[in-house]
Amino acid sequence: MSQQLLNRIDRTGWRRDVSASIVVFLIAIPLSLGVALATGAPPEAGLVAAAVGGLVAGLLGGAPLQVSGAATGLVVVTTDLVQRYGWRTTCAITVCAGLAQLALGALRVARAALAISPAIVHGMLAGIGVVIAIGQLHVLLGERPDASALRNLAALPAELRHPHPAALAIGAVTVAVLVLWPRLPGSAGRALRTVPAPLAAVAIATAASVSTTLPRVDLPSWRLHALPGVPDGPALGLIAAVLTVTLVASMESLLSAVAVERLHAERPGVGRVPAPRLDRELAGQGAANVVSGLLGGMAIAGGAIRGSANVKAGAVSRRSAGLHALWVVLCAGLLAGALELIPLAALAALVMVVGVQMVSFAHIRHVQRHREFPVYAATLGGVVLLGVLQGVAVGITVAVFTSLRRLTRTRITVIEEADRHRVRVDGQLTFLAVPRLSRALSQVPAEANAVIELGGSFMDHAAYDALQSWSNGHRAQGGWVALSGRHGRPIAEPASAHICRPWTPWRNHHCTRPTPTSRPGGPGEGQLLGGVSAFQRNTAPLVREELARLAREGQRPTQLFLTCADSRLVTSMITSSGPGDLFTVRNVGNLVPPPGAPVACDSVGAAIEYAVEVLKVSSITVCGHSGCGAMQALLGSSQEPGAQTPLARWLRHGRPSLARMGRIGRLGRGEVALADRPVADDVERLALVNVVQQLEHLMAHPCVARSVAEGRLALHGMYFHVAEAQAYVLDRRTATFCAVRPEVLDVVHP
C-alpha cells in the first residue's frame, strides 16, 4: 500500500474523529452541567469530569470508542455524599474510589464483574433512574429535592398544588424538544437532526427563558477550596461510600464499553477497532477518577449516551474522546458567559429524561423472558427504598434464593397413555428430588413401556444413580424404557446415528481454502474443489441414502424462500433445512418484479409460477438482511433512472421500496419497526421496507393472489441480521419484525 494512500486513510480517520468529537462535546456540555446540578455539586465539577474523562480515561482506557464523563449512574450516590459529608470530602471519596479501580484493574477482575446477573445490573441502573427522575421533578416544580426518594414521593402532592409556572413551562419545553427532536420528518428534519437533541433542547429552552427571572447556571472562578479535603466522618460510612462509588462507576463503565463495541460492530461499512480490553478500561477509569477528584471534579464513568453518540457520529479511534475533552476546556474558558444563560430548570428536565431512559423496557422484557424479573424488581425497589449498595445486596440475595428454588423445585408427574406410561420431570434432578422420583417410578407397572422426559438441564449423581438403577431393573423385568430431553429427543443415540449440527461446517470454514501444495489454478478454483472434496469425504456418505430417495420420489418442497444473493446468507443454516425442504430463489436485493415490468425479468416470475402451480408450495418467504449492498446502492445511487447497465436496470425494481421509505413520517404509510430495538440506520430501514414492498409485488402475480385467496398459500416476511445471527419475522398486522427466540415459536400473521 502506497504512502499516499496511507496518508489519505489517516486524514479520513482524523476527519471522522474531529466530527464525532464535536457531536459528543455538544451533548457533554448540557449533560455535565445537568448532572452536577442534580447532585448539588459545583457546576464546574461536571465540566472538570467531562474534560478529565475524555483525556485520561479516553487515552488510557481499554475501550477506544468509549467516552467518559460525569456518571449519571452515580447521581443518587453523589447527592447523598454531598449532603452528608460536603463537597471536599466527596472529592476525596472519588480519589479513593479511583485508587480502588486501579487495584481492581491490576488484579484483572473486570471480566468477573460482568458475571453479575444482568437483572441485578439493569435493576440497579433502573432504580437509580427512578430516583433521579423523582428528584429532578421537584426542581421543575420549583423546590429542592430531598436525599430520600420516599420523602420526595410523599412531598409531590403538595408541590403539585403550588408549582412554579415558569420553571415548569421551561422544563416542559425541554422535555418536548428532547422527545420530538429525533422524530422530525422530512429532509429539513434530517438536517436539523444533525444537531444533538440535548443541545437543541437546552438552546431552545434558554431562548424561551430570556424574559424570565429563573435561576441560571453559575460558573464561579476556580477556587482552591474546591479541591479535596481529608475525609471527615465515621470510618465504616466512608468505606461503604468508596465501595459504592467503585461498584457503580465500574459496572456502568464496563457495561457501556461492551455496549459501545457491539454498536460499532453492527454498523456497516466502518473499519474495525480493537475489542475492548476491560481490565485496562477499569484501570483507565480509576486513573480518571483520581485526577478528577484531585481537581475538584465529579466521579467519572463511561456513559452509553456519550459512547453511542460517538459511534453513530462515525468515530474510528480514541482521538474523538480526547478532542471532545479539548472542546470542553475551550468552551469552559471562552464561553462561560453563554453557559451562564442556561436556566437550571432546563438542565433538571434534561437529567430527568435521562433518568427515565435508564428504565429500559427492552431490559425488562429481556429479564422477564429469562424468568429473572423478581431479581430485577427487588434490585430496583431496594435501590429506591434503601440505597444503591443495599439495593444491589437485596438483588443478589433474591438471585441466590431464586437459583436455589429453581434447583430444588422439581415437578414429577406420571401420565398413563394407551401404550405407555410417560414420566415427566420438570426442573432439575438433585438428591432432594430422589424420593419423589422413586415414588413416581413405582407407579409404572412391570413389563410396561415407559418414557421418561427430563425437562431440566442438570442431574446430580444421586438422581442419575436412582434413575439408572430403576431403568436396569425395569428392563430386567421385561419392560421397555426410553429417556428423552426437554424437546422429546432421545438422550442416548446409537453409535451409528448421525446427529445433525448445522453450525459445525461454518466454524473456521477457511479449511477448504487452497494450500501451498494445491494443484495449479486460481484461488477460487482451489477453494471450490477443496469444499467439494470435503463434501465427498465427510458429508456424501451421510446424505447419499436421503438424496437417493429424493431422486426417486422427486422434489416436494413446502416453501418458496426468496432471498438475496449475498454470500453471507446461507439459507440452509438459517432455516435448519436440508435437501428437498426449500425451493430457493436468490437475486441481488431479494427483489420480486411485478408482472408487466418494463424491464425483462421473467426468471423470478417463472420461479414463482413453478413453485405455486407445479410444486404446490404452501408458503412464500421474502428474506432481507443487514448490510445489503443493493439497499446501499439504492440509497447512494448517482445513476440516472434511464441508465442502461444491467445492475441499474435490475435495481429499478427496488425503487418502489425507496419511494415507500421516503413517505415514512410524511404520509404515515409504509412504516416498519423492530420489536426489540430501534432501527439502526437507513440501510436497515430500507431493507425492512423492501421486504414489505416485495410481498406486495408478490400479490400482483395472479397465481399468488389466487392461491392466497383460496387459503392454499401464505406469505411471510423475514429479516436476518448477519452480525447478530438473529432472524426477525414480520407481523404484517403491525408492520413489526419480531425476533425469533430459541425457546419460543412466535405465531406470525400473514
PDB file of N, CA, C and O in Angstrom, residues 108 185 202 216 249 291 319 374 398 412 439 449 504 522 610 621 633 635 696 721:
ATOM      1  N   ARG A 108      -7.073  -7.785  37.512  1.00  0.00           N
ATOM      2  CA  ARG A 108      -7.706  -8.376  36.337  1.00  0.00           C
ATOM      3  C   ARG A 108      -9.036  -9.059  36.686  1.00  0.00           C
ATOM      4  O   ARG A 108      -9.267 -10.226  36.398  1.00  0.00           O
ATOM      5  N   PRO A 185     -39.747  15.128  10.803  1.00  0.00           N
ATOM      6  CA  PRO A 185     -39.911  14.472   9.496  1.00  0.00           C
ATOM      7  C   PRO A 185     -39.276  15.275   8.368  1.00  0.00           C
ATOM      8  O   PRO A 185     -38.932  16.450   8.516  1.00  0.00           O
ATOM      9  N   VAL A 202     -31.770  22.328  25.245  1.00  0.00           N
ATOM     10  CA  VAL A 202     -31.271  23.351  26.169  1.00  0.00           C
ATOM     11  C   VAL A 202     -31.221  24.710  25.481  1.00  0.00           C
ATOM     12  O   VAL A 202     -31.553  25.746  26.089  1.00  0.00           O
ATOM     13  N   ARG A 216     -30.221  30.488  37.095  1.00  0.00           N
ATOM     14  CA  ARG A 216     -29.429  30.034  35.966  1.00  0.00           C
ATOM     15  C   ARG A 216     -28.097  29.478  36.448  1.00  0.00           C
ATOM     16  O   ARG A 216     -27.758  29.534  37.630  1.00  0.00           O
ATOM     17  N   ALA A 249     -19.638   2.938  39.473  1.00  0.00           N
ATOM     18  CA  ALA A 249     -18.860   3.509  38.371  1.00  0.00           C
ATOM     19  C   ALA A 249     -18.234   2.415  37.517  1.00  0.00           C
ATOM     20  O   ALA A 249     -18.205   2.512  36.279  1.00  0.00           O
ATOM     21  N   VAL A 291      -7.629  11.680  39.104  1.00  0.00           N
ATOM     22  CA  VAL A 291      -7.331  13.030  38.625  1.00  0.00           C
ATOM     23  C   VAL A 291      -8.532  13.951  38.815  1.00  0.00           C
ATOM     24  O   VAL A 291      -8.395  15.097  39.259  1.00  0.00           O
ATOM     25  N   ARG A 319      -9.122   9.116  19.505  1.00  0.00           N
ATOM     26  CA  ARG A 319      -8.866  10.548  19.340  1.00  0.00           C
ATOM     27  C   ARG A 319     -10.114  11.375  19.582  1.00  0.00           C
ATOM     28  O   ARG A 319     -10.039  12.501  20.095  1.00  0.00           O
ATOM     29  N   PRO A 374     -38.254 -11.098  39.110  1.00  0.00           N
ATOM     30  CA  PRO A 374     -38.213 -10.842  40.561  1.00  0.00           C
ATOM     31  C   PRO A 374     -36.875 -10.267  41.028  1.00  0.00           C
ATOM     32  O   PRO A 374     -36.841  -9.406  41.915  1.00  0.00           O
ATOM     33  N   VAL A 398     -31.918 -12.069  46.464  1.00  0.00           N
ATOM     34  CA  VAL A 398     -33.066 -12.638  45.756  1.00  0.00           C
ATOM     35  C   VAL A 398     -32.600 -13.557  44.639  1.00  0.00           C
ATOM     36  O   VAL A 398     -33.196 -14.621  44.391  1.00  0.00           O
ATOM     37  N   ILE A 412     -42.757 -33.730  39.251  1.00  0.00           N
ATOM     38  CA  ILE A 412     -42.721 -35.043  38.611  1.00  0.00           C
ATOM     39  C   ILE A 412     -44.149 -35.557  38.482  1.00  0.00           C
ATOM     40  O   ILE A 412     -44.876 -35.645  39.473  1.00  0.00           O
ATOM     41  N   ARG A 439     -41.016 -42.559  44.074  1.00  0.00           N
ATOM     42  CA  ARG A 439     -42.455 -42.788  44.214  1.00  0.00           C
ATOM     43  C   ARG A 439     -43.148 -42.762  42.858  1.00  0.00           C
ATOM     44  O   ARG A 439     -44.045 -43.572  42.586  1.00  0.00           O
ATOM     45  N   ASN A 449     -44.255 -50.260  28.898  1.00  0.00           N
ATOM     46  CA  ASN A 449     -43.394 -49.320  28.174  1.00  0.00           C
ATOM     47  C   ASN A 449     -43.383 -47.990  28.918  1.00  0.00           C
ATOM     48  O   ASN A 449     -44.441 -47.483  29.321  1.00  0.00           O
ATOM     49  N   THR A 504     -21.592 -26.668  12.566  1.00  0.00           N
ATOM     50  CA  THR A 504     -20.220 -27.182  12.600  1.00  0.00           C
ATOM     51  C   THR A 504     -19.427 -26.831  11.349  1.00  0.00           C
ATOM     52  O   THR A 504     -18.290 -26.380  11.450  1.00  0.00           O
ATOM     53  N   GLY A 522      -6.667 -20.982 -10.054  1.00  0.00           N
ATOM     54  CA  GLY A 522      -6.946 -19.799  -9.254  1.00  0.00           C
ATOM     55  C   GLY A 522      -7.355 -20.162  -7.852  1.00  0.00           C
ATOM     56  O   GLY A 522      -7.766 -21.288  -7.573  1.00  0.00           O
ATOM     57  N   TYR A 610     -43.763 -21.584 -11.058  1.00  0.00           N
ATOM     58  CA  TYR A 610     -43.444 -23.006 -10.931  1.00  0.00           C
ATOM     59  C   TYR A 610     -43.663 -23.482  -9.492  1.00  0.00           C
ATOM     60  O   TYR A 610     -44.216 -24.572  -9.259  1.00  0.00           O
ATOM     61  N   THR A 621     -41.660 -17.035   1.472  1.00  0.00           N
ATOM     62  CA  THR A 621     -40.989 -16.144   2.409  1.00  0.00           C
ATOM     63  C   THR A 621     -40.020 -15.251   1.643  1.00  0.00           C
ATOM     64  O   THR A 621     -39.201 -15.743   0.861  1.00  0.00           O
ATOM     65  N   ALA A 633     -26.808   0.578  -2.528  1.00  0.00           N
ATOM     66  CA  ALA A 633     -26.755   1.149  -3.874  1.00  0.00           C
ATOM     67  C   ALA A 633     -27.985   2.009  -4.154  1.00  0.00           C
ATOM     68  O   ALA A 633     -27.892   3.077  -4.772  1.00  0.00           O
ATOM     69  N   LEU A 635     -29.770   3.655  -1.956  1.00  0.00           N
ATOM     70  CA  LEU A 635     -29.699   4.884  -1.162  1.00  0.00           C
ATOM     71  C   LEU A 635     -28.658   5.853  -1.706  1.00  0.00           C
ATOM     72  O   LEU A 635     -28.840   7.067  -1.643  1.00  0.00           O
ATOM     73  N   GLU A 696     -45.896  -7.152  -1.391  1.00  0.00           N
ATOM     74  CA  GLU A 696     -46.982  -6.586  -2.195  1.00  0.00           C
ATOM     75  C   GLU A 696     -46.780  -6.903  -3.677  1.00  0.00           C
ATOM     76  O   GLU A 696     -47.752  -7.154  -4.406  1.00  0.00           O
ATOM     77  N   HIS A 721     -30.281 -10.425  10.573  1.00  0.00           N
ATOM     78  CA  HIS A 721     -29.163  -9.553  10.936  1.00  0.00           C
ATOM     79  C   HIS A 721     -27.905 -10.408  10.981  1.00  0.00           C
ATOM     80  O   HIS A 721     -27.751 -11.285  11.834  1.00  0.00           O
TER      81      HIS A 721
END
